[in-house]
Amino acid sequence: MVFVKAQKSKAYFKRFQVKFKRRREGKTDYRARIRLINQDKNKYNTPKYRFSNKDVTAQIISASIAGDLVLASAYSHELPRYGLQVGLTNYAAAYCTGLLLARRVLKTLEMDGEYEGNVEATGEDYSVEPTESRRPFRALLDVGLLRTTTGNRIFGALKGALDGGLDIPHSDKRFAGFSKDGKQLDAEVHRKYIYGGHVSAYMGMLMEDEPEKYQSNFSQYIEKGVEADSLEEMYKKVHAAIRADPLPKKVEKQPPKEHKRYNLKKLTYEERKAKLIERLNALNSAAVDDDDEDED
C-alpha cells in the first residue's frame, strides 16, 4: 500500500486566514502601502499625504486610524469646463489633471500665491523651492498596482503636480522622453507629450495614409472641430484656465423623482381611525335609508 502524505491537513484549514478584500480584487498593494504610510512614534497620527492616480483620477490622501481622509481630488471629466473637450485619457490630459489637483490644494490652503510653480511647461525637470514664510506642500507618489514604465500616464500627472507647485520626491527617469542609452531626459520630447504633440503627429499620419481610420478613431475631434495643428494652443489655454480658477464647481443636485407606487401606502393610526369612522358613518346612513324605504 502506497503511503500518501496529506500536504494540507485539517489544522491548516482551521488556521487559514483570508486576505483583505482589496488584495483579492487586485486593487491595493498592502506591502507597499504600509511602507508608504508608516511613521515614527514621535510623529504619531501626523498626516502623511500621498499623491495617487488611477485612470486620470488624482487625489491627495492622508492615512489615519479611523480611515483615509481625502484632502483634495481632481478628475479628467472636469477638464471640459476648462476647454478640453476631447482626449481626456492621454498623457496631456493626465498632466492637466495633475496641474488641476496641485493648484486646487494650494488654493484651498491659501498657498497658491507663494507657490505658483512652473507657469510655462518646457518639459524640463522642475522642483519647487521653499520660500521664507511657509514650506511647500509635500506629498508622496502612490502608484498602487500600476506598472511604472517610462512614459506612463501617471508620470504625466506627476509632472503636472510638480509644475503646479507641489513638492513630490521623484526622478526624471520615468518621464516621457527619457533616453535609457543617454541616461538623460530629452526636454523637447517631453514637452511634445505635454502639449499633445504625439497625438497631433498620429492624426497627421492617419489623415495622409488611412483617411477612413482617421474618421473613425478621431470622430470626436472632428465633431468638436479640433485639428492637429491647434492642439498645442488648446492645451496652453487649458493650463491658463486651470490656474485662473482651480476650485471645483458646485453642482446643484436635482430633487429625486417620485417613483410610482405599486402597493398601498401604510396609514398612520389617526388615518386608520378616521377611515374606520367614515366607513361606519357610511354604513349607518345606508341602514337608515333602507329603513325609510321599508316604512314607505
Short mmCIF file of C-alpha atoms in Angstrom, two decimals:
data_model
loop_
_atom_site.label_atom_id
_atom_site.label_comp_id
_atom_site.label_asym_id
_atom_site.label_seq_id
_atom_site.Cartn_x
_atom_site.Cartn_y
_atom_site.Cartn_z
CA MET A 1 0.00 0.00 0.00
CA VAL A 2 1.35 3.40 -1.03
CA PHE A 3 1.68 5.98 1.75
CA VAL A 4 0.21 9.35 0.79
CA LYS A 5 1.15 12.35 2.91
CA ALA A 6 -1.57 14.97 3.46
CA GLN A 7 0.01 18.29 2.46
CA LYS A 8 -2.85 20.39 3.83
CA SER A 9 -4.36 18.94 6.96
CA LYS A 10 -7.43 19.98 8.90
CA ALA A 11 -5.25 22.11 11.19
CA TYR A 12 -4.05 24.07 8.14
CA PHE A 13 -7.54 24.97 7.05
CA LYS A 14 -8.57 25.87 10.60
CA ARG A 15 -5.76 28.44 10.76
CA PHE A 16 -6.22 29.70 7.19
CA GLN A 17 -6.83 33.45 7.02
CA VAL A 18 -8.47 35.09 4.02
CA LYS A 19 -6.58 38.01 2.50
CA PHE A 20 -8.05 41.51 2.55
CA LYS A 21 -10.84 42.19 0.09
CA ARG A 22 -8.97 44.84 -1.92
CA ARG A 23 -5.97 42.49 -2.17
CA ARG A 24 -8.19 39.71 -3.51
CA GLU A 25 -9.64 42.16 -6.03
CA GLY A 26 -6.12 43.23 -7.07
CA LYS A 27 -6.70 46.90 -6.16
CA THR A 28 -4.30 47.56 -3.24
CA ASP A 29 -0.70 46.53 -2.68
CA TYR A 30 -0.65 46.45 1.14
CA ARG A 31 3.08 45.70 1.24
CA ALA A 32 3.81 48.99 -0.50
CA ARG A 33 1.05 50.85 1.34
CA ILE A 34 2.29 50.04 4.85
CA ARG A 35 5.77 51.28 3.94
CA LEU A 36 4.29 54.41 2.46
CA ILE A 37 2.24 55.48 5.49
CA ASN A 38 4.50 54.09 8.24
CA GLN A 39 5.61 56.72 10.77
CA ASP A 40 7.85 57.19 13.77
CA LYS A 41 6.39 57.14 17.28
CA ASN A 42 7.26 60.77 17.90
CA LYS A 43 5.17 61.69 14.84
CA TYR A 44 2.18 59.59 15.75
CA ASN A 45 -1.01 60.49 13.87
CA THR A 46 0.78 63.15 11.79
CA PRO A 47 -0.88 63.22 8.36
CA LYS A 48 1.40 61.77 5.71
CA TYR A 49 -0.03 62.78 2.38
CA ARG A 50 0.38 60.83 -0.81
CA PHE A 51 -0.45 61.53 -4.43
CA SER A 52 -2.28 58.72 -6.24
CA ASN A 53 -3.57 58.45 -9.76
CA LYS A 54 -5.67 55.84 -11.47
CA ASP A 55 -7.25 56.36 -14.88
CA VAL A 56 -6.58 60.11 -14.61
CA THR A 57 -8.01 60.40 -11.11
CA ALA A 58 -5.66 62.34 -8.84
CA GLN A 59 -6.13 62.64 -5.09
CA ILE A 60 -4.30 63.97 -2.04
CA ILE A 61 -4.98 61.49 0.77
CA SER A 62 -3.79 61.15 4.36
CA ALA A 63 -3.98 57.91 6.35
CA SER A 64 -5.42 57.90 9.88
CA ILE A 65 -6.57 55.29 12.38
CA ALA A 66 -10.21 55.95 11.51
CA GLY A 67 -9.54 55.64 7.77
CA ASP A 68 -8.16 57.54 4.80
CA LEU A 69 -9.02 61.24 4.53
CA VAL A 70 -9.20 62.93 1.12
CA LEU A 71 -7.90 66.50 1.23
CA ALA A 72 -8.41 67.29 -2.47
CA SER A 73 -9.17 65.45 -5.68
CA ALA A 74 -9.23 66.19 -9.40
CA TYR A 75 -10.70 64.23 -12.28
CA SER A 76 -10.25 64.34 -16.02
CA HIS A 77 -14.01 64.65 -16.55
CA GLU A 78 -13.69 68.17 -15.08
CA LEU A 79 -11.42 69.29 -17.93
CA PRO A 80 -14.23 70.15 -20.40
CA ARG A 81 -15.03 73.06 -18.06
CA TYR A 82 -11.56 74.43 -18.84
CA GLY A 83 -11.79 73.96 -22.61
CA LEU A 84 -10.54 70.40 -23.15
CA GLN A 85 -13.47 68.59 -24.78
CA VAL A 86 -11.72 65.52 -26.26
CA GLY A 87 -8.83 63.20 -25.40
CA LEU A 88 -9.44 63.03 -21.65
CA THR A 89 -7.28 59.93 -21.00
CA ASN A 90 -3.96 60.61 -22.75
CA TYR A 91 -0.63 61.86 -21.37
CA ALA A 92 -1.50 65.53 -21.93
CA ALA A 93 -4.85 65.15 -20.13
CA ALA A 94 -3.10 63.41 -17.22
CA TYR A 95 -0.74 66.41 -16.99
CA CYS A 96 -3.74 68.76 -16.88
CA THR A 97 -5.37 66.66 -14.14
CA GLY A 98 -2.20 66.75 -12.01
CA LEU A 99 -1.90 70.50 -12.55
CA LEU A 100 -5.54 70.96 -11.53
CA LEU A 101 -5.01 68.95 -8.35
CA ALA A 102 -1.90 70.93 -7.36
CA ARG A 103 -3.49 74.33 -7.91
CA ARG A 104 -6.67 73.22 -6.14
CA VAL A 105 -4.96 72.01 -2.97
CA LEU A 106 -2.72 75.09 -2.81
CA LYS A 107 -5.74 77.34 -3.33
CA THR A 108 -7.55 75.54 -0.52
CA LEU A 109 -4.57 76.01 1.83
CA GLU A 110 -4.08 79.63 0.67
CA MET A 111 -0.58 78.87 -0.65
CA ASP A 112 -1.26 79.49 -4.34
CA GLY A 113 0.23 82.99 -4.19
CA GLU A 114 3.53 81.83 -2.68
CA TYR A 115 3.97 78.76 -4.88
CA GLU A 116 2.99 79.38 -8.48
CA GLY A 117 5.11 76.51 -9.75
CA ASN A 118 6.34 76.28 -13.32
CA VAL A 119 3.96 78.57 -15.21
CA GLU A 120 5.10 77.52 -18.70
CA ALA A 121 5.70 73.80 -19.25
CA THR A 122 9.05 73.37 -21.00
CA GLY A 123 9.43 69.62 -20.47
CA GLU A 124 12.44 70.03 -18.19
CA ASP A 125 12.51 68.60 -14.68
CA TYR A 126 11.22 71.05 -12.08
CA SER A 127 11.27 71.05 -8.28
CA VAL A 128 9.67 73.77 -6.17
CA GLU A 129 11.93 75.86 -3.93
CA PRO A 130 10.80 76.70 -0.37
CA THR A 131 10.03 80.31 0.48
CA GLU A 132 10.88 82.17 3.69
CA SER A 133 7.36 82.09 5.16
CA ARG A 134 5.99 78.58 4.58
CA ARG A 135 7.40 75.30 3.37
CA PRO A 136 5.93 73.83 0.19
CA PHE A 137 3.18 71.27 0.44
CA ARG A 138 4.85 67.84 0.39
CA ALA A 139 3.21 64.68 -0.94
CA LEU A 140 4.35 61.19 -1.83
CA LEU A 141 3.58 59.41 -5.09
CA ASP A 142 1.44 56.30 -4.66
CA VAL A 143 1.34 54.34 -7.92
CA GLY A 144 -0.70 51.48 -6.49
CA LEU A 145 -0.57 48.39 -8.71
CA LEU A 146 0.32 50.27 -11.91
CA ARG A 147 3.44 49.31 -13.82
CA THR A 148 5.97 52.13 -13.56
CA THR A 149 7.06 52.05 -17.20
CA THR A 150 8.74 55.01 -18.87
CA GLY A 151 6.15 57.36 -20.29
CA ASN A 152 3.24 56.01 -18.24
CA ARG A 153 0.35 58.47 -17.87
CA ILE A 154 0.78 58.52 -14.10
CA PHE A 155 4.10 60.32 -14.57
CA GLY A 156 2.31 62.85 -16.76
CA ALA A 157 0.03 63.56 -13.79
CA LEU A 158 3.12 63.69 -11.55
CA LYS A 159 4.73 66.26 -13.84
CA GLY A 160 1.55 68.34 -13.78
CA ALA A 161 1.51 68.29 -9.96
CA LEU A 162 5.18 69.31 -9.86
CA ASP A 163 4.64 72.21 -12.25
CA GLY A 164 1.59 73.16 -10.18
CA GLY A 165 3.75 73.81 -7.12
CA LEU A 166 3.71 70.59 -5.06
CA ASP A 167 6.84 69.12 -3.51
CA ILE A 168 6.95 65.44 -4.53
CA PRO A 169 10.17 63.38 -4.30
CA HIS A 170 10.78 61.99 -7.79
CA SER A 171 13.26 61.16 -10.52
CA ASP A 172 13.09 62.11 -14.20
CA LYS A 173 13.87 58.54 -15.34
CA ARG A 174 10.21 57.68 -15.96
CA PHE A 175 9.09 60.84 -17.76
CA ALA A 176 8.26 60.56 -21.43
CA GLY A 177 11.41 61.36 -23.43
CA PHE A 178 13.97 59.85 -21.05
CA SER A 179 16.68 58.03 -23.01
CA LYS A 180 17.93 54.80 -21.48
CA ASP A 181 21.08 54.88 -23.61
CA GLY A 182 21.93 58.53 -22.98
CA LYS A 183 20.61 58.39 -19.38
CA GLN A 184 19.09 61.85 -19.60
CA LEU A 185 15.72 63.45 -20.22
CA ASP A 186 15.01 64.95 -23.64
CA ALA A 187 13.02 68.06 -22.70
CA GLU A 188 11.77 68.62 -26.26
CA VAL A 189 10.23 65.16 -26.46
CA HIS A 190 8.68 65.55 -23.03
CA ARG A 191 7.26 68.94 -23.98
CA LYS A 192 5.73 67.39 -27.10
CA TYR A 193 3.86 64.85 -24.95
CA ILE A 194 2.66 67.52 -22.50
CA TYR A 195 1.10 69.56 -25.32
CA GLY A 196 -0.32 66.56 -27.19
CA GLY A 197 2.32 66.53 -29.91
CA HIS A 198 2.29 62.74 -30.15
CA VAL A 199 -1.48 62.82 -30.77
CA SER A 200 -1.05 65.55 -33.37
CA ALA A 201 1.61 63.52 -35.21
CA TYR A 202 -0.58 60.43 -35.21
CA MET A 203 -3.54 62.43 -36.53
CA GLY A 204 -1.42 63.78 -39.38
CA MET A 205 -0.14 60.33 -40.28
CA LEU A 206 -3.64 58.83 -40.41
CA MET A 207 -5.01 61.72 -42.46
CA GLU A 208 -2.42 61.03 -45.16
CA ASP A 209 -2.19 57.23 -45.07
CA GLU A 210 -5.55 55.96 -43.77
CA PRO A 211 -8.34 58.57 -44.02
CA GLU A 212 -11.07 56.06 -43.12
CA LYS A 213 -9.30 55.05 -39.92
CA TYR A 214 -8.81 58.73 -39.10
CA GLN A 215 -12.55 59.33 -39.49
CA SER A 216 -13.36 56.51 -37.05
CA ASN A 217 -10.59 57.00 -34.47
CA PHE A 218 -10.86 60.78 -34.24
CA SER A 219 -14.59 61.20 -34.81
CA GLN A 220 -14.99 63.25 -31.61
CA TYR A 221 -12.11 65.52 -32.61
CA ILE A 222 -13.77 66.11 -36.00
CA GLU A 223 -17.16 66.72 -34.35
CA LYS A 224 -15.68 69.32 -31.96
CA GLY A 225 -13.64 70.94 -34.75
CA VAL A 226 -10.25 70.13 -33.15
CA GLU A 227 -7.44 69.94 -35.72
CA ALA A 228 -3.94 68.50 -35.39
CA ASP A 229 -2.25 71.90 -35.69
CA SER A 230 -4.37 73.52 -32.96
CA LEU A 231 -3.70 71.03 -30.14
CA GLU A 232 -0.72 72.85 -28.59
CA GLU A 233 -2.55 76.18 -28.47
CA MET A 234 -5.61 74.46 -26.98
CA TYR A 235 -3.58 72.88 -24.17
CA LYS A 236 -1.92 76.22 -23.38
CA LYS A 237 -5.37 77.79 -22.92
CA VAL A 238 -6.43 74.88 -20.71
CA HIS A 239 -3.36 75.33 -18.47
CA ALA A 240 -4.09 79.05 -18.14
CA ALA A 241 -7.77 78.41 -17.34
CA ILE A 242 -6.85 75.88 -14.64
CA ARG A 243 -4.52 78.37 -12.95
CA ALA A 244 -7.18 81.08 -13.12
CA ASP A 245 -9.92 79.09 -11.36
CA PRO A 246 -8.89 75.69 -9.93
CA LEU A 247 -11.65 75.33 -7.33
CA PRO A 248 -14.38 72.76 -8.02
CA LYS A 249 -17.71 73.95 -9.30
CA LYS A 250 -20.69 73.25 -7.07
CA VAL A 251 -23.35 71.31 -8.92
CA GLU A 252 -26.92 71.77 -7.77
CA LYS A 253 -28.48 68.38 -7.29
CA GLN A 254 -31.95 67.97 -8.70
CA PRO A 255 -34.61 66.62 -6.35
CA PRO A 256 -35.21 62.90 -6.77
CA LYS A 257 -38.08 61.86 -8.99
CA GLU A 258 -41.22 60.49 -7.39
CA HIS A 259 -41.42 56.78 -8.07
CA LYS A 260 -44.73 55.18 -8.93
CA ARG A 261 -46.09 53.10 -6.06
CA TYR A 262 -47.43 49.62 -6.81
CA ASN A 263 -48.52 48.92 -3.24
CA LEU A 264 -50.76 50.79 -0.85
CA LYS A 265 -49.26 53.44 1.36
CA LYS A 266 -49.08 52.47 5.03
CA LEU A 267 -51.53 54.56 7.05
CA THR A 268 -50.92 56.01 10.46
CA TYR A 269 -53.09 55.23 13.48
CA GLU A 270 -55.01 58.51 13.16
CA GLU A 271 -55.62 57.92 9.45
CA ARG A 272 -56.87 54.36 10.10
CA LYS A 273 -59.16 55.63 12.85
CA ALA A 274 -60.62 58.36 10.63
CA LYS A 275 -61.13 55.87 7.79
CA LEU A 276 -62.99 53.48 10.14
CA ILE A 277 -65.26 56.25 11.38
CA GLU A 278 -66.00 57.24 7.78
CA ARG A 279 -66.95 53.64 6.90
CA LEU A 280 -69.16 53.32 9.98
CA ASN A 281 -70.94 56.57 9.15
CA ALA A 282 -71.49 55.35 5.60
CA LEU A 283 -72.94 52.04 6.86
CA ASN A 284 -75.20 53.83 9.35
CA SER A 285 -76.50 56.22 6.71
CA ALA A 286 -77.15 53.28 4.35
CA ALA A 287 -79.06 51.43 7.09
CA VAL A 288 -81.23 54.50 7.79
CA ASP A 289 -82.07 54.81 4.11
CA ASP A 290 -83.13 51.14 3.97
CA ASP A 291 -85.42 51.63 6.99
CA ASP A 292 -87.07 54.64 5.36
CA GLU A 293 -87.75 52.65 2.18
CA ASP A 294 -89.32 49.79 4.17
CA GLU A 295 -91.68 52.18 6.01
CA ASP A 296 -92.81 53.69 2.71
#
